Structure formats: C-alpha cells, structure tokens
PDB file of C-alpha atoms in Angstrom:
ATOM      1  CA  MET J  19      84.417  57.735 139.557  1.00  0.00           C
ATOM      2  CA  LYS J  20      81.557  59.391 137.690  1.00  0.00           C
ATOM      3  CA  SER J  21      81.651  62.365 140.022  1.00  0.00           C
ATOM      4  CA  LEU J  22      85.420  62.705 139.481  1.00  0.00           C
ATOM      5  CA  LEU J  23      84.955  62.605 135.697  1.00  0.00           C
ATOM      6  CA  ALA J  24      82.227  65.210 135.900  1.00  0.00           C
ATOM      7  CA  LEU J  25      84.471  67.408 138.010  1.00  0.00           C
ATOM      8  CA  LEU J  26      87.321  67.074 135.521  1.00  0.00           C
ATOM      9  CA  LEU J  27      85.005  67.953 132.654  1.00  0.00           C
ATOM     10  CA  LEU J  28      83.717  70.951 134.587  1.00  0.00           C
ATOM     11  CA  LEU J  29      87.267  72.123 135.283  1.00  0.00           C
ATOM     12  CA  ALA J  30      88.233  71.670 131.636  1.00  0.00           C
ATOM     13  CA  SER J  31      85.211  73.656 130.557  1.00  0.00           C
ATOM     14  CA  ALA J  32      86.052  76.421 133.016  1.00  0.00           C
ATOM     15  CA  VAL J  33      89.664  76.558 131.820  1.00  0.00           C
ATOM     16  CA  ALA J  34      88.527  76.684 128.196  1.00  0.00           C
ATOM     17  CA  GLY J  35      86.061  79.434 128.985  1.00  0.00           C
ATOM     18  CA  ALA J  36      88.691  81.457 130.800  1.00  0.00           C
ATOM     19  CA  ASP J  37      91.078  80.944 127.902  1.00  0.00           C
ATOM     20  CA  ASN J  38      88.448  82.115 125.422  1.00  0.00           C
ATOM     21  CA  ASP J  39      87.705  85.197 127.509  1.00  0.00           C
ATOM     22  CA  SER J  40      91.416  86.012 127.753  1.00  0.00           C
ATOM     23  CA  PHE J  41      91.849  85.533 124.012  1.00  0.00           C
ATOM     24  CA  LYS J  42      88.917  87.825 123.283  1.00  0.00           C
ATOM     25  CA  VAL J  43      90.288  90.530 125.584  1.00  0.00           C
ATOM     26  CA  ARG J  44      93.705  90.362 123.935  1.00  0.00           C
ATOM     27  CA  CYS J  45      92.099  90.537 120.508  1.00  0.00           C
ATOM     28  CA  GLU J  46      90.059  93.580 121.459  1.00  0.00           C
ATOM     29  CA  LYS J  47      93.247  95.259 122.662  1.00  0.00           C
ATOM     30  CA  LEU J  48      94.903  94.391 119.366  1.00  0.00           C
ATOM     31  CA  ALA J  49      92.039  96.047 117.485  1.00  0.00           C
ATOM     32  CA  ALA J  50      92.279  99.172 119.639  1.00  0.00           C
ATOM     33  CA  GLU J  51      95.941  99.527 118.664  1.00  0.00           C
ATOM     34  CA  ALA J  52      95.274  99.304 114.917  1.00  0.00           C
ATOM     35  CA  ASN J  53      96.398 102.347 112.952  1.00  0.00           C
ATOM     36  CA  PHE J  54      94.535 103.866 109.981  1.00  0.00           C
ATOM     37  CA  THR J  55      96.095 106.939 108.403  1.00  0.00           C
ATOM     38  CA  ALA J  56      96.107 108.781 105.083  1.00  0.00           C
ATOM     39  CA  VAL J  57      98.027 111.662 103.557  1.00  0.00           C
ATOM     40  CA  PHE J  58      97.362 113.856 100.555  1.00  0.00           C
ATOM     41  CA  GLU J  59     100.461 114.457  98.453  1.00  0.00           C
ATOM     42  CA  ASP J  60      99.921 117.451  96.210  1.00  0.00           C
ATOM     43  CA  ARG J  61     101.933 118.200  93.107  1.00  0.00           C
ATOM     44  CA  PRO J  62     102.449 121.356  91.038  1.00  0.00           C
ATOM     45  CA  VAL J  63     100.183 121.824  88.061  1.00  0.00           C
ATOM     46  CA  SER J  64     102.055 121.805  84.776  1.00  0.00           C
ATOM     47  CA  ARG J  65     100.913 124.297  82.160  1.00  0.00           C
ATOM     48  CA  ASP J  66     100.904 124.507  78.393  1.00  0.00           C
ATOM     49  CA  ASP J  67      99.591 127.719  76.871  1.00  0.00           C
ATOM     50  CA  GLY J  68     100.421 126.796  73.303  1.00  0.00           C
ATOM     51  CA  ILE J  69      97.783 124.209  72.320  1.00  0.00           C
ATOM     52  CA  ARG J  70      95.660 124.998  69.281  1.00  0.00           C
ATOM     53  CA  MET J  71      91.907 125.227  69.863  1.00  0.00           C
ATOM     54  CA  ALA J  72      91.296 122.343  67.466  1.00  0.00           C
ATOM     55  CA  ASP J  73      93.601 120.117  69.504  1.00  0.00           C
ATOM     56  CA  LEU J  74      91.938 121.176  72.750  1.00  0.00           C
ATOM     57  CA  ALA J  75      88.594 120.147  71.294  1.00  0.00           C
ATOM     58  CA  ARG J  76      90.005 116.668  70.645  1.00  0.00           C
ATOM     59  CA  PHE J  77      91.370 116.493  74.187  1.00  0.00           C
ATOM     60  CA  ALA J  78      87.938 117.483  75.446  1.00  0.00           C
ATOM     61  CA  LYS J  79      86.366 114.465  73.765  1.00  0.00           C
ATOM     62  CA  ALA J  80      89.000 112.026  75.020  1.00  0.00           C
ATOM     63  CA  GLY J  81      87.181 111.033  78.206  1.00  0.00           C
ATOM     64  CA  SER J  82      84.805 111.998  80.983  1.00  0.00           C
ATOM     65  CA  SER J  83      87.708 112.762  83.347  1.00  0.00           C
ATOM     66  CA  LEU J  84      88.518 115.882  81.305  1.00  0.00           C
ATOM     67  CA  ASN J  85      86.644 118.994  82.346  1.00  0.00           C
ATOM     68  CA  HIS J  86      87.025 121.770  79.914  1.00  0.00           C
ATOM     69  CA  SER J  87      85.906 124.329  77.426  1.00  0.00           C
ATOM     70  CA  THR J  88      87.363 124.456  73.930  1.00  0.00           C
ATOM     71  CA  LEU J  89      89.637 127.259  75.181  1.00  0.00           C
ATOM     72  CA  GLY J  90      91.007 125.404  78.170  1.00  0.00           C
ATOM     73  CA  VAL J  91      91.356 121.924  79.568  1.00  0.00           C
ATOM     74  CA  THR J  92      92.214 120.674  83.035  1.00  0.00           C
ATOM     75  CA  ARG J  93      93.506 117.112  83.102  1.00  0.00           C
ATOM     76  CA  ALA J  94      94.278 115.139  86.242  1.00  0.00           C
ATOM     77  CA  GLU J  95      95.060 111.514  86.932  1.00  0.00           C
ATOM     78  CA  PRO J  96      94.437 110.784  90.620  1.00  0.00           C
ATOM     79  CA  ALA J  97      96.662 108.184  92.254  1.00  0.00           C
ATOM     80  CA  ALA J  98      96.108 106.116  95.388  1.00  0.00           C
ATOM     81  CA  SER J  99      98.378 103.639  97.127  1.00  0.00           C
ATOM     82  CA  MET J 100      97.898 101.588 100.274  1.00  0.00           C
ATOM     83  CA  ALA J 101     100.433 100.001 102.587  1.00  0.00           C
ATOM     84  CA  LEU J 102      98.725  97.300 104.680  1.00  0.00           C
ATOM     85  CA  SER J 103     100.040  95.229 107.553  1.00  0.00           C
ATOM     86  CA  VAL J 104      98.070  92.528 109.358  1.00  0.00           C
ATOM     87  CA  HIS J 105      98.535  92.091 113.104  1.00  0.00           C
ATOM     88  CA  THR J 106      97.620  88.662 114.489  1.00  0.00           C
ATOM     89  CA  LEU J 107      97.274  86.744 117.727  1.00  0.00           C
ATOM     90  CA  SER J 108      97.074  82.944 117.923  1.00  0.00           C
ATOM     91  CA  ASN J 109      95.148  80.990 120.539  1.00  0.00           C
ATOM     92  CA  ARG J 110      96.079  77.572 121.923  1.00  0.00           C
ATOM     93  CA  ASP J 111      93.168  75.992 120.075  1.00  0.00           C
ATOM     94  CA  GLY J 112      94.570  77.173 116.735  1.00  0.00           C
ATOM     95  CA  ARG J 113      92.259  80.117 116.222  1.00  0.00           C
ATOM     96  CA  VAL J 114      93.755  83.374 114.990  1.00  0.00           C
ATOM     97  CA  CYS J 115      92.425  86.857 115.486  1.00  0.00           C
ATOM     98  CA  ALA J 116      93.657  89.637 113.253  1.00  0.00           C
ATOM     99  CA  VAL J 117      93.196  93.306 112.467  1.00  0.00           C
ATOM    100  CA  PRO J 118      94.841  95.397 109.747  1.00  0.00           C
ATOM    101  CA  SER J 119      96.723  98.648 109.992  1.00  0.00           C
ATOM    102  CA  LEU J 120      96.987 100.678 106.833  1.00  0.00           C
ATOM    103  CA  GLN J 121      98.455 103.869 105.485  1.00  0.00           C
ATOM    104  CA  LEU J 122      96.991 105.551 102.411  1.00  0.00           C
ATOM    105  CA  LYS J 123      98.492 108.050 100.030  1.00  0.00           C
ATOM    106  CA  LEU J 124      96.264 110.118  97.751  1.00  0.00           C
ATOM    107  CA  GLY J 125      97.669 112.352  95.057  1.00  0.00           C
ATOM    108  CA  PHE J 126      98.169 112.758  91.339  1.00  0.00           C
ATOM    109  CA  SER J 127     100.194 110.878  88.788  1.00  0.00           C
ATOM    110  CA  SER J 128      99.667 113.827  86.424  1.00  0.00           C
ATOM    111  CA  PHE J 129      98.068 117.237  86.743  1.00  0.00           C
ATOM    112  CA  GLU J 130      97.993 119.842  83.991  1.00  0.00           C
ATOM    113  CA  VAL J 131      96.167 122.851  82.615  1.00  0.00           C
ATOM    114  CA  LEU J 132      96.122 123.486  78.865  1.00  0.00           C
ATOM    115  CA  LEU J 133      95.096 126.824  77.369  1.00  0.00           C
ATOM    116  CA  ALA J 134      94.451 127.649  73.747  1.00  0.00           C
ATOM    117  CA  ARG J 135      97.342 129.266  71.903  1.00  0.00           C
ATOM    118  CA  GLU J 136      94.921 131.716  70.346  1.00  0.00           C
ATOM    119  CA  LEU J 137      94.349 133.316  73.765  1.00  0.00           C
ATOM    120  CA  GLY J 138      97.908 134.631  73.835  1.00  0.00           C
ATOM    121  CA  ALA J 139      96.909 137.760  71.944  1.00  0.00           C
ATOM    122  CA  HIS J 140      93.980 138.419  74.314  1.00  0.00           C
ATOM    123  CA  PRO J 141      95.222 138.722  77.946  1.00  0.00           C
ATOM    124  CA  CYS J 142      91.774 139.539  79.333  1.00  0.00           C
ATOM    125  CA  ARG J 143      90.100 136.532  77.710  1.00  0.00           C
ATOM    126  CA  ARG J 144      93.027 134.331  78.667  1.00  0.00           C
ATOM    127  CA  ARG J 145      92.697 135.378  82.326  1.00  0.00           C
ATOM    128  CA  ILE J 146      88.987 134.515  82.370  1.00  0.00           C
ATOM    129  CA  VAL J 147      89.579 131.068  80.856  1.00  0.00           C
ATOM    130  CA  ASP J 148      92.459 130.440  83.240  1.00  0.00           C
ATOM    131  CA  GLU J 149      90.266 131.374  86.223  1.00  0.00           C
ATOM    132  CA  HIS J 150      87.712 128.819  85.055  1.00  0.00           C
ATOM    133  CA  GLU J 151      90.341 126.086  84.822  1.00  0.00           C
ATOM    134  CA  GLN J 152      91.677 126.996  88.261  1.00  0.00           C
ATOM    135  CA  GLU J 153      88.236 126.172  89.638  1.00  0.00           C
ATOM    136  CA  HIS J 154      88.721 122.643  88.315  1.00  0.00           C
ATOM    137  CA  VAL J 155      92.197 122.528  89.853  1.00  0.00           C
ATOM    138  CA  THR J 156      90.717 123.519  93.216  1.00  0.00           C
ATOM    139  CA  VAL J 157      88.039 120.815  92.973  1.00  0.00           C
ATOM    140  CA  TRP J 158      90.649 118.124  92.430  1.00  0.00           C
ATOM    141  CA  ARG J 159      92.828 119.266  95.301  1.00  0.00           C
ATOM    142  CA  ASN J 160      90.042 119.908  97.792  1.00  0.00           C
ATOM    143  CA  HIS J 161      88.303 116.584  97.208  1.00  0.00           C
ATOM    144  CA  LEU J 162      91.488 114.547  97.527  1.00  0.00           C
ATOM    145  CA  ARG J 163      92.530 116.500 100.606  1.00  0.00           C
ATOM    146  CA  ILE J 164      89.149 115.892 102.238  1.00  0.00           C
ATOM    147  CA  GLY J 165      89.253 112.252 101.138  1.00  0.00           C
ATOM    148  CA  ALA J 166      92.550 111.820 102.954  1.00  0.00           C
ATOM    149  CA  ARG J 167      90.880 113.043 106.147  1.00  0.00           C
ATOM    150  CA  LEU J 168      87.689 111.001 105.886  1.00  0.00           C
ATOM    151  CA  MET J 169      88.842 107.697 104.395  1.00  0.00           C
ATOM    152  CA  PRO J 170      90.755 106.489 107.478  1.00  0.00           C
ATOM    153  CA  VAL J 171      87.619 106.974 109.564  1.00  0.00           C
ATOM    154  CA  ALA J 172      85.492 104.959 107.136  1.00  0.00           C
ATOM    155  CA  LEU J 173      88.139 102.242 106.837  1.00  0.00           C
ATOM    156  CA  ARG J 174      88.471 101.909 110.601  1.00  0.00           C
ATOM    157  CA  GLN J 175      84.702 101.544 110.910  1.00  0.00           C
ATOM    158  CA  SER J 176      84.613  98.743 108.336  1.00  0.00           C
ATOM    159  CA  LEU J 177      87.919  96.996 109.105  1.00  0.00           C
ATOM    160  CA  GLY J 178      88.948  98.003 112.607  1.00  0.00           C
ATOM    161  CA  GLN J 179      87.227  95.220 114.561  1.00  0.00           C
ATOM    162  CA  ALA J 180      89.166  92.065 115.348  1.00  0.00           C
ATOM    163  CA  ALA J 181      88.201  89.226 113.017  1.00  0.00           C
ATOM    164  CA  TYR J 182      88.763  85.516 113.636  1.00  0.00           C
ATOM    165  CA  PHE J 183      90.331  82.995 111.263  1.00  0.00           C
ATOM    166  CA  SER J 184      91.661  79.460 111.175  1.00  0.00           C
ATOM    167  CA  SER J 185      95.213  80.468 110.214  1.00  0.00           C
ATOM    168  CA  ILE J 186      97.504  83.462 109.808  1.00  0.00           C
ATOM    169  CA  GLY J 187      97.595  82.899 106.067  1.00  0.00           C
ATOM    170  CA  GLU J 188      93.824  83.057 105.839  1.00  0.00           C
ATOM    171  CA  ALA J 189      93.762  86.200 107.984  1.00  0.00           C
ATOM    172  CA  GLU J 190      96.268  88.017 105.792  1.00  0.00           C
ATOM    173  CA  SER J 191      94.556  86.997 102.544  1.00  0.00           C
ATOM    174  CA  VAL J 192      91.008  87.811 103.630  1.00  0.00           C
ATOM    175  CA  LEU J 193      91.861  91.125 105.284  1.00  0.00           C
ATOM    176  CA  ARG J 194      93.797  92.317 102.254  1.00  0.00           C
ATOM    177  CA  GLN J 195      90.842  91.465 100.032  1.00  0.00           C
ATOM    178  CA  ARG J 196      88.501  93.324 102.360  1.00  0.00           C
ATOM    179  CA  ALA J 197      90.794  96.356 102.484  1.00  0.00           C
ATOM    180  CA  ASP J 198      91.156  96.450  98.691  1.00  0.00           C
ATOM    181  CA  HIS J 199      87.384  96.211  98.279  1.00  0.00           C
ATOM    182  CA  GLN J 200      86.645  98.939 100.818  1.00  0.00           C
ATOM    183  CA  LEU J 201      89.263 101.264  99.350  1.00  0.00           C
ATOM    184  CA  ALA J 202      87.935 100.759  95.818  1.00  0.00           C
ATOM    185  CA  SER J 203      84.427 101.578  97.014  1.00  0.00           C
ATOM    186  CA  LEU J 204      85.586 104.753  98.772  1.00  0.00           C
ATOM    187  CA  LEU J 205      87.570 105.867  95.727  1.00  0.00           C
ATOM    188  CA  ASP J 206      84.534 105.358  93.510  1.00  0.00           C
ATOM    189  CA  ARG J 207      82.461 107.560  95.806  1.00  0.00           C
ATOM    190  CA  LEU J 208      85.224 110.165  95.840  1.00  0.00           C
ATOM    191  CA  LYS J 209      85.323 110.220  92.032  1.00  0.00           C
ATOM    192  CA  GLU J 210      81.551 110.627  91.904  1.00  0.00           C
ATOM    193  CA  GLY J 211      81.809 113.698  94.102  1.00  0.00           C
ATOM    194  CA  ILE J 212      84.639 115.116  92.002  1.00  0.00           C
ATOM    195  CA  ASN J 213      82.714 114.621  88.753  1.00  0.00           C
ATOM    196  CA  ALA J 214      79.601 116.220  90.227  1.00  0.00           C
ATOM    197  CA  ALA J 215      81.606 119.272  91.288  1.00  0.00           C
ATOM    198  CA  HIS J 216      83.187 119.573  87.840  1.00  0.00           C
ATOM    199  CA  GLN J 217      79.776 119.397  86.199  1.00  0.00           C
ATOM    200  CA  GLN J 218      78.601 122.316  88.297  1.00  0.00           C
ATOM    201  CA  ILE J 219      81.598 124.356  87.160  1.00  0.00           C
ATOM    202  CA  ASP J 220      80.915 123.384  83.541  1.00  0.00           C
ATOM    203  CA  SER J 221      77.216 124.212  83.693  1.00  0.00           C
ATOM    204  CA  ALA J 222      75.565 126.146  80.905  1.00  0.00           C
ATOM    205  CA  ALA J 223      75.045 129.080  83.256  1.00  0.00           C
ATOM    206  CA  SER J 224      78.727 129.113  84.161  1.00  0.00           C
ATOM    207  CA  TYR J 225      79.780 129.158  80.532  1.00  0.00           C
ATOM    208  CA  ARG J 226      77.307 131.919  79.714  1.00  0.00           C
ATOM    209  CA  ALA J 227      78.713 134.024  82.537  1.00  0.00           C
ATOM    210  CA  ALA J 228      82.288 133.465  81.296  1.00  0.00           C
ATOM    211  CA  GLU J 229      81.287 134.329  77.735  1.00  0.00           C
ATOM    212  CA  ASN J 230      79.629 137.550  78.880  1.00  0.00           C
ATOM    213  CA  ARG J 231      82.782 138.508  80.765  1.00  0.00           C
ATOM    214  CA  MET J 232      84.917 137.821  77.712  1.00  0.00           C
ATOM    215  CA  ARG J 233      82.658 139.962  75.500  1.00  0.00           C
ATOM    216  CA  ALA J 234      83.322 142.822  77.885  1.00  0.00           C
ATOM    217  CA  CYS J 235      87.080 142.450  77.441  1.00  0.00           C
ATOM    218  CA  PRO J 236      88.809 145.309  75.595  1.00  0.00           C
TER     219      PRO J 236
END
C-alpha cells in the first residue's frame, strides 16, 4: 500500500511538473507575440507675426517650456497617449501569466511660433529671428520623432517578459500601473533632452551671433 501511495504521489508530481513546464512554454510564446509600437504625429506650426515685444517678454517668463528671445517665442505642448491591452493565459492551478501590448502616439496638442510685430518693418532682422525659432521647432520635432522610435524598444525591455499573477484582474491592474510608470519615466527623460537642446540654442554665444548678424542688416 505504501509503495502504491508513493507511486501515485510520484506520478502526481510528474504531471504537475509537466503542466508547469507546458504553462511556462505557452507563457514565453505569449510574451514573444507581444506588440510594442509608437508613432509620431506631427502638426503644422501656427504663426503669429503681430505680437508686441512687451507681450512676447511676458510670454517668455510664463514657464520653462518656452524657449525664446524677446523678439520671438516658440511654444509647444507635447502630447502622448497610450493604448494598452493585456494578453493572459490561465493555468489549471489558478495562476495567470500576462504580458501587455501597447501602442503609443507622440505629438503636439499645440505648436506655435510668435514673432514681434516690430520686426515687420525689418525683413532682414525678422528672417534672422525666424531662423532662430525654427531651430527650436526642429528640436521639438526631432526629439519626438526619435522618441517614437526608441520608446517601444525600452518598453519591451521593461515590460515584454511574461509576468505571473493570481488573477486576470490583478494582471491587468498591475501591468497598467507598470506601463504608466515606465512611460512617465521615458517622457521625463525625453523632456530633459529637449530642454537641454533648447538651452544650447538659447546660449549667450548663440544670441551674440544673432545680434551681430542683425547689426549687419541694411
């Protein structure tokens, strides 16, 4: 009798082990099929060439996201959205493995260049100021475009492995929290890079060079 019981326990253990191995294999396949994508959705830059210099100066002091001189201001509000779906598999013992798929969109909710009204009578000076602001426009677009290429890679590295949970509800809740946290962290790093690039454009040397060019205008 004892030998029969031991045999039954051994068989049960073998079946459980085989089931666990099968579950793990299916979960790894699920993770391999996860999809992480992102797109950059550009938008035209609106322009206003009729703002008084005094008003531009106030705009310039409104926040660190504005990169400017008192003759021109570039203002952008980046926008990001994420569509997340959680794919799950359930085992006979109640365990659940899950992996997210997500699609990101990066773009702008607003994007504008403002130039001082006083430049209207000075085409040469206006062109130089506009060229400076277009550098800021390029920074915004290039960084968001690059972010759309790199973020899916970083998100797959941090979220693309199958994770195990006690229920589907727990899996969906936890993975959404993880995805939100990872995306927020990546966006913060992206903004840091954007601000650093804007600061280089707005360096004292850059402004001196622009001023010297404007002095040479007819």
